[in-house]
mmCIF file of C-alpha atoms and ligand atoms in Angstrom:
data_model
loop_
_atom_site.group_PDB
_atom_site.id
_atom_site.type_symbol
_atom_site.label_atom_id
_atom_site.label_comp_id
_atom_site.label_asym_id
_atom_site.label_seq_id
_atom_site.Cartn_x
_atom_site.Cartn_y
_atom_site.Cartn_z
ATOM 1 C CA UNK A 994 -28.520 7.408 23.401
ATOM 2 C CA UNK A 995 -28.007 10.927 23.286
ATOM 3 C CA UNK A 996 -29.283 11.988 19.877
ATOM 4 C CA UNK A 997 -32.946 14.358 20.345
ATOM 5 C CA UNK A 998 -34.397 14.452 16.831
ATOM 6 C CA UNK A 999 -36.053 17.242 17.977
ATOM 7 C CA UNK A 1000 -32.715 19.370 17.428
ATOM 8 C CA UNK A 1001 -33.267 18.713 13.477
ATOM 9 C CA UNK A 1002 -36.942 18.123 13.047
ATOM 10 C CA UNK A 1003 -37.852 20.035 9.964
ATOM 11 C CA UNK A 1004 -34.143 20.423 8.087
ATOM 12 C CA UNK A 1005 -33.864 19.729 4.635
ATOM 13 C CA UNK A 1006 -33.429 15.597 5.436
ATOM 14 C CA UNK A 1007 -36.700 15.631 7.317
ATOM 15 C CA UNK A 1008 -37.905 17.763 4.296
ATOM 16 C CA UNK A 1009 -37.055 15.150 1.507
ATOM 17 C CA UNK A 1010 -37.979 11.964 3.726
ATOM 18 C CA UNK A 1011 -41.018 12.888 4.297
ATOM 19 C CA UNK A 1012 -42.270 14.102 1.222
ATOM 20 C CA UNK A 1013 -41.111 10.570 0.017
ATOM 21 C CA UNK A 1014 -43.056 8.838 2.604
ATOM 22 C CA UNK A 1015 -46.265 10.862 1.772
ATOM 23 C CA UNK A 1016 -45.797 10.165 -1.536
ATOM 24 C CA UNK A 1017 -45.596 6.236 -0.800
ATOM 25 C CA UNK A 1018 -48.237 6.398 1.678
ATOM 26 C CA UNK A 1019 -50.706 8.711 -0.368
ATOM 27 C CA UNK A 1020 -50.070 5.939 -3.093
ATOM 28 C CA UNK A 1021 -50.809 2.841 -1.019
ATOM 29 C CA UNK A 1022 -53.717 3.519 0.325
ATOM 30 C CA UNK A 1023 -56.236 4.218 -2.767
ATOM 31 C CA UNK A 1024 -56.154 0.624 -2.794
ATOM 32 C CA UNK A 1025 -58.950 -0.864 -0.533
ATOM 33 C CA UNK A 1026 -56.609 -3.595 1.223
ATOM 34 C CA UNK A 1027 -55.362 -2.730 4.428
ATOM 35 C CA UNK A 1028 -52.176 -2.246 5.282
ATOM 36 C CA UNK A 1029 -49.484 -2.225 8.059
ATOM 37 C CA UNK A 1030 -46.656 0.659 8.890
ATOM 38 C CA UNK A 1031 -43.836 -0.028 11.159
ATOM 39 C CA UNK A 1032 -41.730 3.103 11.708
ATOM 40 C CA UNK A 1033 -38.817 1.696 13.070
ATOM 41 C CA UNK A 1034 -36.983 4.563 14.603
ATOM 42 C CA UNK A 1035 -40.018 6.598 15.397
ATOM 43 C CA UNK A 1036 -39.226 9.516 17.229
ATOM 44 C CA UNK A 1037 -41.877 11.354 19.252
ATOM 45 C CA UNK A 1038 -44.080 12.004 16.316
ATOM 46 C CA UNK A 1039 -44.717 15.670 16.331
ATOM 47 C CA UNK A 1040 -41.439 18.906 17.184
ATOM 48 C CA UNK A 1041 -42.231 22.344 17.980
ATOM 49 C CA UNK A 1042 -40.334 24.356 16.690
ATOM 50 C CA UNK A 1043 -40.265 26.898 18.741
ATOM 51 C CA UNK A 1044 -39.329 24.483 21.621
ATOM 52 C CA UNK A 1045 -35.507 25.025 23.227
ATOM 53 C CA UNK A 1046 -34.382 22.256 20.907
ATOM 54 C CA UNK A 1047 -35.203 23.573 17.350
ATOM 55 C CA UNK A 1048 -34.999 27.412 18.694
ATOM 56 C CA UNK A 1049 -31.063 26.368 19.352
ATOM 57 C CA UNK A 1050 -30.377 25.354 16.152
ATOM 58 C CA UNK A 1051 -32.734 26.735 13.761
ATOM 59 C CA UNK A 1052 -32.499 23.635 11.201
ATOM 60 C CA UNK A 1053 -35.656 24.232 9.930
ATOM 61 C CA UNK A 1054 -35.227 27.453 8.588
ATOM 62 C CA UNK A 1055 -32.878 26.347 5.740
ATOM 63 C CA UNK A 1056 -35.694 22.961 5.464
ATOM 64 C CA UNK A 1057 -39.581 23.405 5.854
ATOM 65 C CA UNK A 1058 -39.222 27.454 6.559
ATOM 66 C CA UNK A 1059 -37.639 27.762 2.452
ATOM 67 C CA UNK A 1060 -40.388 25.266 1.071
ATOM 68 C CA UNK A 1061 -43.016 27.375 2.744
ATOM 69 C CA UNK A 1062 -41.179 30.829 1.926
ATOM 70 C CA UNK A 1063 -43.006 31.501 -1.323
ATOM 71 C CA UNK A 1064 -45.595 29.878 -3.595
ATOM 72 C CA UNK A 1065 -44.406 26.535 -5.327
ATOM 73 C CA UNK A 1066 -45.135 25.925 -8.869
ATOM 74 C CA UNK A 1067 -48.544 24.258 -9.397
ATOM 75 C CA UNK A 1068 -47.395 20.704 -10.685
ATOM 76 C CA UNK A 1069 -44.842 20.819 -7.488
ATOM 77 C CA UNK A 1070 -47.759 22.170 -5.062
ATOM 78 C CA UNK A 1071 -49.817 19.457 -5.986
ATOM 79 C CA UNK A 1072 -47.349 16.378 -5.473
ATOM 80 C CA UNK A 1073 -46.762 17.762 -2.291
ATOM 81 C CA UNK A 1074 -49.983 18.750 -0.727
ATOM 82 C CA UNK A 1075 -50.504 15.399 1.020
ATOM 83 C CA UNK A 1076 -47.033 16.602 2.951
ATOM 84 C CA UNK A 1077 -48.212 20.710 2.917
ATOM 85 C CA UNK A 1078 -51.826 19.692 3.925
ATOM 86 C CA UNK A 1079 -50.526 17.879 7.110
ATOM 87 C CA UNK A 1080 -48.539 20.985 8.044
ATOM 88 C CA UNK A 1081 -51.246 23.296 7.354
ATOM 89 C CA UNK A 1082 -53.386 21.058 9.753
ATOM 90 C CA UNK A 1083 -50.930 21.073 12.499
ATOM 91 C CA UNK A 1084 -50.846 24.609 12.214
ATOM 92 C CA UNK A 1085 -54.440 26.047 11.790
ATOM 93 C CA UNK A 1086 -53.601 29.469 12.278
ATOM 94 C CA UNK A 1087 -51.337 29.636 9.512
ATOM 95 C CA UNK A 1088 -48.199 29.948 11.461
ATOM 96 C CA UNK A 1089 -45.223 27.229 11.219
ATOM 97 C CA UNK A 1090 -45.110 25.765 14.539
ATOM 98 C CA UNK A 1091 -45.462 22.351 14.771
ATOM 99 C CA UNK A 1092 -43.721 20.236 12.333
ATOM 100 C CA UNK A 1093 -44.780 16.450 11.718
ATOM 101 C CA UNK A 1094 -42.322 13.642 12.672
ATOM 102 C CA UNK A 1095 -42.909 10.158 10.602
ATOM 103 C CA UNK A 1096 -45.383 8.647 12.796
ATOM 104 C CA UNK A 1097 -47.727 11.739 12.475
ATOM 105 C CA UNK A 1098 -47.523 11.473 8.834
ATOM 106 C CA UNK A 1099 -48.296 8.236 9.172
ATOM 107 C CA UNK A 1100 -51.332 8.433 11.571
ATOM 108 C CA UNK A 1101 -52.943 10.944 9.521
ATOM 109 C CA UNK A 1102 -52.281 9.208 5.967
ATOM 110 C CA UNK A 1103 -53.511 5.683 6.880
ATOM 111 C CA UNK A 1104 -56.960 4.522 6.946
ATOM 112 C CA UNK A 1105 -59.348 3.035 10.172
ATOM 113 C CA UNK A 1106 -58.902 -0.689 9.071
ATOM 114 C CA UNK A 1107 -54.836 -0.203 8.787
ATOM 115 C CA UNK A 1108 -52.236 -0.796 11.442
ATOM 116 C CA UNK A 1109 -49.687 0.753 13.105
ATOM 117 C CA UNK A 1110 -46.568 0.373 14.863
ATOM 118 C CA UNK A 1111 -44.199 2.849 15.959
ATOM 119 C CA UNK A 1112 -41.048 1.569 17.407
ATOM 120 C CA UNK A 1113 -38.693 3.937 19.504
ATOM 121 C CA UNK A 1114 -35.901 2.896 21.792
ATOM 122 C CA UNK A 1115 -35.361 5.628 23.719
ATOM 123 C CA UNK A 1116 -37.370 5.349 26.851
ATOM 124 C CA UNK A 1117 -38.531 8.804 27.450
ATOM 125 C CA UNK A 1118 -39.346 9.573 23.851
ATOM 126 C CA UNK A 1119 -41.149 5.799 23.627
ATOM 127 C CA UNK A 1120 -43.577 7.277 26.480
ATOM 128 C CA UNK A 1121 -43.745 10.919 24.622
ATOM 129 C CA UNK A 1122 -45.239 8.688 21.552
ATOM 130 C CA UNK A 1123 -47.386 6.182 23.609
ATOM 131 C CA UNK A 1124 -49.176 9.451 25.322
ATOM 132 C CA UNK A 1125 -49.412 10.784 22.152
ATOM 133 C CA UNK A 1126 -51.172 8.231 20.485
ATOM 134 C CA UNK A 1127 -52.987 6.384 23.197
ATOM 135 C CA UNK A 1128 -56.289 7.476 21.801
ATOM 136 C CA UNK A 1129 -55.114 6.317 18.461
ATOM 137 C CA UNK A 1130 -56.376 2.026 18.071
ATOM 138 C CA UNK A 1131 -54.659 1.496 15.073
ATOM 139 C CA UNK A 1132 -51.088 2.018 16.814
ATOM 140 C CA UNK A 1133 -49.144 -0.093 19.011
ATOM 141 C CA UNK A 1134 -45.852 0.986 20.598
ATOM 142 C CA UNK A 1135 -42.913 -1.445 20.642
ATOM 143 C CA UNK A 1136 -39.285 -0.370 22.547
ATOM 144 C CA UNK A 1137 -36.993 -2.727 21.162
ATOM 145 C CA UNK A 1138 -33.669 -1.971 18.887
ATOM 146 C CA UNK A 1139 -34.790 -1.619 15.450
ATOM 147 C CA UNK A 1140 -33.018 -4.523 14.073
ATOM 148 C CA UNK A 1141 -35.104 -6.393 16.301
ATOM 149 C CA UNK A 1142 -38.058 -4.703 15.826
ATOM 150 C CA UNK A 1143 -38.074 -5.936 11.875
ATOM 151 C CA UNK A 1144 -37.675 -9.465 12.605
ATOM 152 C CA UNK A 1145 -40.688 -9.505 14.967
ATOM 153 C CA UNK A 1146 -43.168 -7.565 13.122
ATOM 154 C CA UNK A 1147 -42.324 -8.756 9.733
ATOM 155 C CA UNK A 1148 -44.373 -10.693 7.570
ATOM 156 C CA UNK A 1149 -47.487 -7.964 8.098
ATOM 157 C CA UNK A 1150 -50.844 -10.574 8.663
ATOM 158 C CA UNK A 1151 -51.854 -7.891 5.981
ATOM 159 C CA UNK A 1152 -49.499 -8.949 3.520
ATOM 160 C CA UNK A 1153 -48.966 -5.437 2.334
ATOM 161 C CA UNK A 1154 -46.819 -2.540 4.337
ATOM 162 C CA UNK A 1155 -44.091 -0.041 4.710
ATOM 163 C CA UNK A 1156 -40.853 -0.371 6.915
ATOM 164 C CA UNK A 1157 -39.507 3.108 7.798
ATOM 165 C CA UNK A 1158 -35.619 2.995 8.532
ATOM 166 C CA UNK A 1159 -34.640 6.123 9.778
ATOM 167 C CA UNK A 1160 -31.619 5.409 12.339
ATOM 168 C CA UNK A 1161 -30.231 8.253 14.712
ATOM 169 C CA UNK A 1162 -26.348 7.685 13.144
ATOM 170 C CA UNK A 1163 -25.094 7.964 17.201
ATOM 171 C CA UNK A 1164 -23.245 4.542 16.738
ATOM 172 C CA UNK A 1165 -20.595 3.297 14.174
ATOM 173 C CA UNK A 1166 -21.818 0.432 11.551
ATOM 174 C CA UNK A 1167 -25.224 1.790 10.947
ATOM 175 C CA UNK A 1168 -25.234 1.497 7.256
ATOM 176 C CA UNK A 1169 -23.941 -2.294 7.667
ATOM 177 C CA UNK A 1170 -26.633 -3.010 10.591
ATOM 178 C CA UNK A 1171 -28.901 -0.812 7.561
ATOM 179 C CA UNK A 1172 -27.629 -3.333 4.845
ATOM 180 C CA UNK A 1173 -28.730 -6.419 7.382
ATOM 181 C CA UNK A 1174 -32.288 -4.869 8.121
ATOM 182 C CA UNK A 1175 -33.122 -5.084 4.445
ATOM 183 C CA UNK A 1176 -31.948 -8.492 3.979
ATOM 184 C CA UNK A 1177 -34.000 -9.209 7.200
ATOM 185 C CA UNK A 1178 -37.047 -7.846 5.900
ATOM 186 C CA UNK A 1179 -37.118 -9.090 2.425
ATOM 187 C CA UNK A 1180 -36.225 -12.331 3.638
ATOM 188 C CA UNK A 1181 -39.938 -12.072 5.842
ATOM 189 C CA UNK A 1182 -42.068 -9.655 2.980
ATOM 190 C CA UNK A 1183 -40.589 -9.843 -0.523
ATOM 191 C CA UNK A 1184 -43.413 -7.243 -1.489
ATOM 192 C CA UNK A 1185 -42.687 -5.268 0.818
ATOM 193 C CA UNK A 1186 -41.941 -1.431 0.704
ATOM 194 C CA UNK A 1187 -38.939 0.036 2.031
ATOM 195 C CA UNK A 1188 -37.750 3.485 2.969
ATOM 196 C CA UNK A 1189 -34.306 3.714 4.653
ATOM 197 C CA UNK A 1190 -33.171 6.971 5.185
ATOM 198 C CA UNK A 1191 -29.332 7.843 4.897
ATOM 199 C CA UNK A 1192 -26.528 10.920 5.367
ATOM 200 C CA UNK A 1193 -24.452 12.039 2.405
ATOM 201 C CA UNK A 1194 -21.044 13.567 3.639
ATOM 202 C CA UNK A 1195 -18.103 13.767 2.106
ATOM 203 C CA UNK A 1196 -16.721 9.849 2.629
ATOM 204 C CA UNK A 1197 -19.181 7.629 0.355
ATOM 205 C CA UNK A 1198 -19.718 5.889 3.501
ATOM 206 C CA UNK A 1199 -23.101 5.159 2.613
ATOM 207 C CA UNK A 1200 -22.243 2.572 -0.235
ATOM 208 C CA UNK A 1201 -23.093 -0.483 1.820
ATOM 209 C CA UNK A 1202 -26.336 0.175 2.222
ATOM 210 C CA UNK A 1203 -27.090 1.155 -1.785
ATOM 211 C CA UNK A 1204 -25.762 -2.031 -2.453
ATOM 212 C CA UNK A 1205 -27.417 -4.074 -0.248
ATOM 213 C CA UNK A 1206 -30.405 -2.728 -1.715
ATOM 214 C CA UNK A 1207 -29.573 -3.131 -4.989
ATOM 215 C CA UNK A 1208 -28.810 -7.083 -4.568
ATOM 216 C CA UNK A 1209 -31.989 -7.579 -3.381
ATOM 217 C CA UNK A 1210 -34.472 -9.086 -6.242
ATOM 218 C CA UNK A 1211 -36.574 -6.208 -6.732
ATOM 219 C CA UNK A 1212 -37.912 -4.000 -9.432
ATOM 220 C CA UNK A 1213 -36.888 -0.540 -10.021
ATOM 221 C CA UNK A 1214 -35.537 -0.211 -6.404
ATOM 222 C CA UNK A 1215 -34.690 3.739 -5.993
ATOM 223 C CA UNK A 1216 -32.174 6.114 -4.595
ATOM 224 C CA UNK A 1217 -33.600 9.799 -4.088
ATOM 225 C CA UNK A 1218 -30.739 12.100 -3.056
ATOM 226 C CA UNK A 1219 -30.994 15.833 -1.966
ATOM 227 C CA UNK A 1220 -27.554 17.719 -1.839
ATOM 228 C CA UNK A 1221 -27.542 20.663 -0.435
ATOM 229 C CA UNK A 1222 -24.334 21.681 0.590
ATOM 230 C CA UNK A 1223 -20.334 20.868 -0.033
ATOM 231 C CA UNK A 1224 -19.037 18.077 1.831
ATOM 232 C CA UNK A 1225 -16.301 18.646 4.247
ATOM 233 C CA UNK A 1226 -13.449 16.516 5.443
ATOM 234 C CA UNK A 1227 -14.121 17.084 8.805
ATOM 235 C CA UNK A 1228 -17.738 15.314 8.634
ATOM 236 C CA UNK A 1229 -21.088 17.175 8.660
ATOM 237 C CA UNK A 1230 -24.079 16.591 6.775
ATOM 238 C CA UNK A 1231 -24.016 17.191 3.068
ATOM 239 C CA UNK A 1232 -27.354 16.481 2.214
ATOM 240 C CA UNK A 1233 -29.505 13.214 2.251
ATOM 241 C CA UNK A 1234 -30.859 10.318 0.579
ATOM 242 C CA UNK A 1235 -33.544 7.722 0.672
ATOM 243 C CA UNK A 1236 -33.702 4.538 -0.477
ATOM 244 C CA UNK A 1237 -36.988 2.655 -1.484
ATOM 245 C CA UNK A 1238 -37.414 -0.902 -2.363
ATOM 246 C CA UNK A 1239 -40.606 -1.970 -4.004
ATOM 247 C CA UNK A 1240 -41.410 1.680 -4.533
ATOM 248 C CA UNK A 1241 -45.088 2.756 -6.139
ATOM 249 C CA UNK A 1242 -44.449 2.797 -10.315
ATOM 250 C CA UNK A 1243 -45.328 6.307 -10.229
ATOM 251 C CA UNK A 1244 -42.766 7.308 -7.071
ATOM 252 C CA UNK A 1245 -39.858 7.838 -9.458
ATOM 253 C CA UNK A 1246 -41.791 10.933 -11.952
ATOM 254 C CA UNK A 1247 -43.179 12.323 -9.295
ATOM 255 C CA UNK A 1248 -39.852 12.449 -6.946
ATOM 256 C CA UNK A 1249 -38.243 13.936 -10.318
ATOM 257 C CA UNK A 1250 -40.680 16.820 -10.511
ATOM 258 C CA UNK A 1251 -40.522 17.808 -7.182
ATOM 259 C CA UNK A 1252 -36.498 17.346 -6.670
ATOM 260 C CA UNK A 1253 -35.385 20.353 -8.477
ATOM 261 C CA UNK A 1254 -37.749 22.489 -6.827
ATOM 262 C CA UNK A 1255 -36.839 21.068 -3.201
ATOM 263 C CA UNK A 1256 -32.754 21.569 -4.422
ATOM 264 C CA UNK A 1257 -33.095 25.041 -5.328
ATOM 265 C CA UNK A 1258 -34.970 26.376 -2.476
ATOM 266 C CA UNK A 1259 -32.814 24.536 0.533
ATOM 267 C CA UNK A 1260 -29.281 24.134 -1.582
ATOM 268 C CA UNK A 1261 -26.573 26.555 -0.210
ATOM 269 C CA UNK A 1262 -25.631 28.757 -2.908
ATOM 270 C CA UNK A 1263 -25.189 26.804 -5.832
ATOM 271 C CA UNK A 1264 -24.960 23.352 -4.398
ATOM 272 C CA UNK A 1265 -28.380 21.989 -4.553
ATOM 273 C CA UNK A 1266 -28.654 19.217 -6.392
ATOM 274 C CA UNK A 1267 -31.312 16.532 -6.388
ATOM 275 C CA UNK A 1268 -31.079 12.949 -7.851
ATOM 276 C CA UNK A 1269 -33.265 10.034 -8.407
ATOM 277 C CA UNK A 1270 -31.589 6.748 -9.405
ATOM 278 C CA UNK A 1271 -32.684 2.934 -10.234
ATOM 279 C CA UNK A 1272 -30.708 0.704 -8.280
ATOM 280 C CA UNK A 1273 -32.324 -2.239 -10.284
ATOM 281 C CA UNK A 1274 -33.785 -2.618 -13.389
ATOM 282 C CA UNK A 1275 -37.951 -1.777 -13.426
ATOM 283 C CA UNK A 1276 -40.156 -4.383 -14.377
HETATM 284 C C1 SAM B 1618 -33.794 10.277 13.100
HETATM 285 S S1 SAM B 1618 -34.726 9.946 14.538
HETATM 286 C C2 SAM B 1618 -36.288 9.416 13.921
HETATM 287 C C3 SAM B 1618 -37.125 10.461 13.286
HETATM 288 C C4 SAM B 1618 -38.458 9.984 12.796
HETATM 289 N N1 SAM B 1618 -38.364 8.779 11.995
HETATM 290 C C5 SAM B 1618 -39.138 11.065 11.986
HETATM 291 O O1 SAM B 1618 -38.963 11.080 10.747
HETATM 292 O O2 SAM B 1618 -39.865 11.873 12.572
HETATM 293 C C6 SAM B 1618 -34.040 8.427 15.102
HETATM 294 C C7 SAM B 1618 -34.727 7.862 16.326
HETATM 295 O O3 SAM B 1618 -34.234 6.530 16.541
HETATM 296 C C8 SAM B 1618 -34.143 6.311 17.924
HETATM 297 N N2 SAM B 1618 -33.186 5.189 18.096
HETATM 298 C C9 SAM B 1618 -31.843 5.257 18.283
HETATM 299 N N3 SAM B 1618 -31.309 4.021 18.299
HETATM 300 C C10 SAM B 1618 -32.339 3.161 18.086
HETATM 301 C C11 SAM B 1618 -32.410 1.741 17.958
HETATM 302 N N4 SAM B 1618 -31.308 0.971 18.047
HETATM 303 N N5 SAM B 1618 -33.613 1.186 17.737
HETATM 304 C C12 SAM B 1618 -34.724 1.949 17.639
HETATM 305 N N6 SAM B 1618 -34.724 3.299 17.756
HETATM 306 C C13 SAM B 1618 -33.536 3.899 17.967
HETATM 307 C C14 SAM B 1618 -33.709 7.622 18.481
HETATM 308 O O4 SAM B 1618 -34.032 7.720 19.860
HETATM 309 C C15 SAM B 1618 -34.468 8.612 17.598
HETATM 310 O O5 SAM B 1618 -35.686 8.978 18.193
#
């Protein structure tokens, strides 16, 4: 396991998941039930970004530093200040240090009587977390593979959640081991929501996984896509997507308002390009 998320935290596919998981998030919990998260490749939860790892590369220039560049239109501002506003508190002074990994977006968006669980395989970066949020009762650390980690948190006692999918891409198959994860967890949670990030290059290799998601029986199932650069033979990234089953009836306008915005401030010349598709029917 050699891949440091660290190295990317803040690009333009950290940019576009989480603004979709604060969207889902901010959405879920203005209902009073509680509910359960379970990030299943969780990272260590917060980057600097002016650590060794993101000074090397600089990724989050072209992601966070573009969105942040200049004012956003107000309908845009507002869809995204339950993202901005976690930024902004990570970063009192008004600098752009600290960026927010998934589980930090999580911690701060969920409520006292919700639950937690932040999954990370990596051994040093499962300790980072469980430092990091040993203060924190709603979340419980769990070290296991994420396939695993679906089939022995899933159902939620809650009955209501969110499974993050967000795999590190080091190993062949992932979209296929992707494909079985949602099977896995509808099979456990039919109600449950889904996000499962994925890369767009050049080779359509992510087509297992968007239709795995679109056999399961679910309404309006979505696939949010960010382009922001050409695809080359050779490989690289391209841009992004994000799939999410069971998504909030509301995640689909929203995601269109902001995609445009997020397209032409991070695409490469001319080549951003945002999409938002229904993989299934809505109800
Ligand atoms: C893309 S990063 C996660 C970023 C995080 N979700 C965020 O948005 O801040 C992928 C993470 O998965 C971890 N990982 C790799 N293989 C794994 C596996 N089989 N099961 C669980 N975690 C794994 C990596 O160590 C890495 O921290």
């Amino acid at each position: 396991m050699n891949y440091r998320h660290a190295f990317h935290a803040g690009n333009h596919a950290d940019v576009l998941k989480h603004v979709v998981l604060a969207r889902v998030l901010g959405y879920l919990v203005q209902k009073d039930k509680p509910l359960a998260v379970l990030d299943a490749h969780a990272g260590i939860g917060r980057y600097d970004l002016k650590g060794a790892e993101a000074f090397k590369t600089g990724e989050w220039k072209d992601g966070i530093g573009k969105i942040l560049a200049e004012p956003l239109p107000e309908d845009v501002r507002a869809l995204l200040a339950v993202y901005l506003n976690i930024i902004h508190d990570l970063n009192p002074d008004g600098s752009l240090r600290i960026y927010p990994g998934s589980p930090e977006i999580i911690a701060r968006l969920l409520r006292r009587s919700d639950r937690i669980i932040l999954n990370e395989l990596h051994p040093v970066d499962a300790d980072t977390l469980a430092a990091r949020y040993a203060a924190d009762k709603r979340v419980r650390i769990s070290r296991v593979d994420a396939g695993q980690a679906v089939k022995a948190e899933l159902p939620f006692k809650e009955r209501r959640g969110v499974v993050l999918i967000d795999p590190a891409f080091e190993v062949p198959g992932e979209l296929e081991k992707m494909a079985r994860m949602l099977d896995h967890i509808h099979a456990r949670m039919q109600n449950t929501t889904i996000l499962a990030w994925y890369p767009l290059k050049q080779d359509g290799a992510e087509q297992p996984l968007l239709e795995a998601a679109a056999a399961l029986p679910c309404a309006g199932t979505l696939s949010i896509e960010l382009r922001v650069r050409e695809g080359f033979a050779e490989g690289g990234l391209a841009g992004s997507g994000v799939v999410v089953v069971n998504p909030p009836h509301t995640l689909r306008s929203e995601i269109g308002t902001v995609l445009p915005v997020l397209a032409a401030r991070m695409g490469v010349g001319k080549w951003g390009r945002g999409s938002v598709r229904e993989l299934t029917p809505p109800r």
